[in-house]
Structures are given as structure tokens and as C-alpha cells.
PDB file of C-alpha atoms in Angstrom:
ATOM      1  CA  UNK A   1      89.341  90.900 103.736  1.00 89.00           C
ATOM      2  CA  UNK A   2      91.927  89.456 106.144  1.00 93.00           C
ATOM      3  CA  UNK A   3      95.535  89.438 104.966  1.00 95.00           C
ATOM      4  CA  UNK A   4      98.356  87.290 106.300  1.00 97.00           C
ATOM      5  CA  UNK A   5     101.978  87.549 105.239  1.00 97.00           C
ATOM      6  CA  UNK A   6     103.601  84.136 105.414  1.00 98.00           C
ATOM      7  CA  UNK A   7     107.399  83.796 105.456  1.00 98.00           C
ATOM      8  CA  UNK A   8     108.369  80.401 104.113  1.00 98.00           C
ATOM      9  CA  UNK A   9     111.561  78.356 104.412  1.00 98.00           C
ATOM     10  CA  UNK A  10     111.774  75.649 101.783  1.00 96.00           C
ATOM     11  CA  UNK A  11     114.199  73.175 100.282  1.00 95.00           C
ATOM     12  CA  UNK A  12     116.538  75.235  98.126  1.00 91.00           C
ATOM     13  CA  UNK A  13     116.467  72.817  95.230  1.00 95.00           C
ATOM     14  CA  UNK A  14     112.676  73.116  94.901  1.00 96.00           C
ATOM     15  CA  UNK A  15     111.952  76.831  95.381  1.00 97.00           C
ATOM     16  CA  UNK A  16     110.388  77.383  91.908  1.00 97.00           C
ATOM     17  CA  UNK A  17     108.193  74.269  92.179  1.00 98.00           C
ATOM     18  CA  UNK A  18     107.092  75.120  95.724  1.00 98.00           C
ATOM     19  CA  UNK A  19     106.307  78.696  94.667  1.00 98.00           C
ATOM     20  CA  UNK A  20     104.176  77.528  91.735  1.00 98.00           C
ATOM     21  CA  UNK A  21     102.269  75.070  93.946  1.00 98.00           C
ATOM     22  CA  UNK A  22     101.669  77.707  96.628  1.00 98.00           C
ATOM     23  CA  UNK A  23     100.491  80.277  94.061  1.00 98.00           C
ATOM     24  CA  UNK A  24      97.753  77.883  92.944  1.00 98.00           C
ATOM     25  CA  UNK A  25      96.366  77.268  96.441  1.00 98.00           C
ATOM     26  CA  UNK A  26      92.973  78.797  97.260  1.00 97.00           C
ATOM     27  CA  UNK A  27      93.479  81.821  99.502  1.00 97.00           C
ATOM     28  CA  UNK A  28      97.030  82.512  98.313  1.00 98.00           C
ATOM     29  CA  UNK A  29      97.000  85.661  96.161  1.00 97.00           C
ATOM     30  CA  UNK A  30     100.726  86.054  95.482  1.00 97.00           C
ATOM     31  CA  UNK A  31     104.026  84.309  96.145  1.00 98.00           C
ATOM     32  CA  UNK A  32     107.374  86.092  95.993  1.00 98.00           C
ATOM     33  CA  UNK A  33     110.806  84.547  95.783  1.00 97.00           C
ATOM     34  CA  UNK A  34     113.014  86.763  97.960  1.00 97.00           C
ATOM     35  CA  UNK A  35     116.551  87.303  99.188  1.00 95.00           C
ATOM     36  CA  UNK A  36     117.184  87.180 102.916  1.00 94.00           C
ATOM     37  CA  UNK A  37     116.551  84.755 105.745  1.00 95.00           C
ATOM     38  CA  UNK A  38     113.474  83.196 104.074  1.00 97.00           C
ATOM     39  CA  UNK A  39     113.019  81.736 100.614  1.00 98.00           C
ATOM     40  CA  UNK A  40     109.444  82.733  99.771  1.00 98.00           C
ATOM     41  CA  UNK A  41     106.792  85.145 100.974  1.00 98.00           C
ATOM     42  CA  UNK A  42     103.131  84.285 100.359  1.00 98.00           C
ATOM     43  CA  UNK A  43     100.268  86.724 100.660  1.00 97.00           C
ATOM     44  CA  UNK A  44      97.167  85.032 102.005  1.00 98.00           C
ATOM     45  CA  UNK A  45      93.852  86.839 101.606  1.00 96.00           C
ATOM     46  CA  UNK A  46      90.668  85.336 103.012  1.00 96.00           C
ATOM     47  CA  UNK A  47      87.237  86.583 104.070  1.00 95.00           C
ATOM     48  CA  UNK A  48      87.035  84.932 107.494  1.00 94.00           C
ATOM     49  CA  UNK A  49      89.616  84.600 110.232  1.00 92.00           C
ATOM     50  CA  UNK A  50      89.078  80.837 110.532  1.00 92.00           C
ATOM     51  CA  UNK A  51      90.224  80.393 106.926  1.00 95.00           C
ATOM     52  CA  UNK A  52      93.735  81.548 107.785  1.00 95.00           C
ATOM     53  CA  UNK A  53      94.461  78.326 109.675  1.00 94.00           C
ATOM     54  CA  UNK A  54      92.985  76.272 106.856  1.00 96.00           C
ATOM     55  CA  UNK A  55      95.199  77.956 104.249  1.00 97.00           C
ATOM     56  CA  UNK A  56      98.443  78.131 106.261  1.00 97.00           C
ATOM     57  CA  UNK A  57      98.385  75.022 108.459  1.00 96.00           C
ATOM     58  CA  UNK A  58      96.097  72.974 106.249  1.00 96.00           C
ATOM     59  CA  UNK A  59      97.617  73.754 102.868  1.00 97.00           C
ATOM     60  CA  UNK A  60     100.852  75.807 102.777  1.00 98.00           C
ATOM     61  CA  UNK A  61     102.622  73.810 105.495  1.00 97.00           C
ATOM     62  CA  UNK A  62     101.748  70.525 103.798  1.00 97.00           C
ATOM     63  CA  UNK A  63     103.259  71.380 100.423  1.00 98.00           C
ATOM     64  CA  UNK A  64     106.257  69.121  99.762  1.00 97.00           C
ATOM     65  CA  UNK A  65     109.433  71.164 100.084  1.00 98.00           C
ATOM     66  CA  UNK A  66     108.032  73.597 102.687  1.00 98.00           C
ATOM     67  CA  UNK A  67     110.282  73.287 105.767  1.00 98.00           C
ATOM     68  CA  UNK A  68     108.705  75.953 107.980  1.00 97.00           C
ATOM     69  CA  UNK A  69     106.508  79.045 108.064  1.00 97.00           C
ATOM     70  CA  UNK A  70     106.164  82.231 110.080  1.00 97.00           C
ATOM     71  CA  UNK A  71     102.874  84.065 109.764  1.00 97.00           C
ATOM     72  CA  UNK A  72     102.004  87.720 110.311  1.00 97.00           C
ATOM     73  CA  UNK A  73      98.415  88.989 110.331  1.00 96.00           C
ATOM     74  CA  UNK A  74      97.957  92.456 108.839  1.00 94.00           C
ATOM     75  CA  UNK A  75      95.888  94.910 110.831  1.00 93.00           C
ATOM     76  CA  UNK A  76      95.750  97.704 108.240  1.00 88.00           C
ATOM     77  CA  UNK A  77      97.103  98.232 104.742  1.00 84.00           C
ATOM     78  CA  UNK A  78      98.991 101.351 103.644  1.00 84.00           C
ATOM     79  CA  UNK A  79     100.203 101.929 100.123  1.00 76.00           C
ATOM     80  CA  UNK A  80     101.310 104.845  97.997  1.00 72.00           C
ATOM     81  CA  UNK A  81      98.236 104.246  95.815  1.00 65.00           C
ATOM     82  CA  UNK A  82      95.949 104.552  98.848  1.00 60.00           C
ATOM     83  CA  UNK A  83      97.689 107.717 100.049  1.00 54.00           C
ATOM     84  CA  UNK A  84      97.483 109.373  96.636  1.00 60.00           C
ATOM     85  CA  UNK A  85      93.743 108.687  96.444  1.00 61.00           C
ATOM     86  CA  UNK A  86      93.185 109.945  99.991  1.00 56.00           C
ATOM     87  CA  UNK A  87      94.813 113.293  99.226  1.00 59.00           C
ATOM     88  CA  UNK A  88      93.504 113.716  95.670  1.00 58.00           C
ATOM     89  CA  UNK A  89      90.569 116.126  95.515  1.00 62.00           C
ATOM     90  CA  UNK A  90      89.783 115.754  91.864  1.00 59.00           C
ATOM     91  CA  UNK A  91      92.636 117.908  90.607  1.00 57.00           C
ATOM     92  CA  UNK A  92      94.563 116.812  87.540  1.00 58.00           C
ATOM     93  CA  UNK A  93      98.090 115.592  88.179  1.00 55.00           C
ATOM     94  CA  UNK A  94     100.846 118.164  87.575  1.00 54.00           C
ATOM     95  CA  UNK A  95     103.048 115.521  85.919  1.00 53.00           C
TER      96      UNK A  95
END
């Protein structure tokens, strides 16, 4: 699975509508409304590298209200969940 993190600038008066539209696009797994220098962050997850361009340039960028995007391709994923599983050796949690 290939993951891209897409930072999205959009028209401020249409953030909720743009987010809903983006969330329904094939290849977009999540959309977050965020504070900061961008309005939305979309997580794109596809099976083949070529699909990234189709989703970002072919779909996300063409949604009315999207003013610009900046894309980042993930090389590797790290999460607390992954780390806990990696170090768990079948012992019950002490919690």
C-alpha cells in the first residue's frame, strides 16, 4: 500500500463541502480539517504508484473549492500501535 499525505488549501467558505467531496473520492481514506497554514489534510492510499497521480492531480485538484495541494509520499509508517505490537511477546498488559 502506498500512502500520500496531501495538504490542501481551499476556499474558506466551502471547507466542509470540499472535505465531504474529497472523503468520497476513490483512493482517499481520510480527510482532516486542521488548524495551521492549510485547511485540509487528505490521506491517499493506493496499491500502485501510478494511481497517486490519478487521485491527486486527476481528482483532488479538480474538486471545486480546492485552490492548491502539496503532496508528500510516505516511505514507512510508524505508530504507537505498531510499536506496542513489535515489543509485545504475548505477556498480558500490566494496566
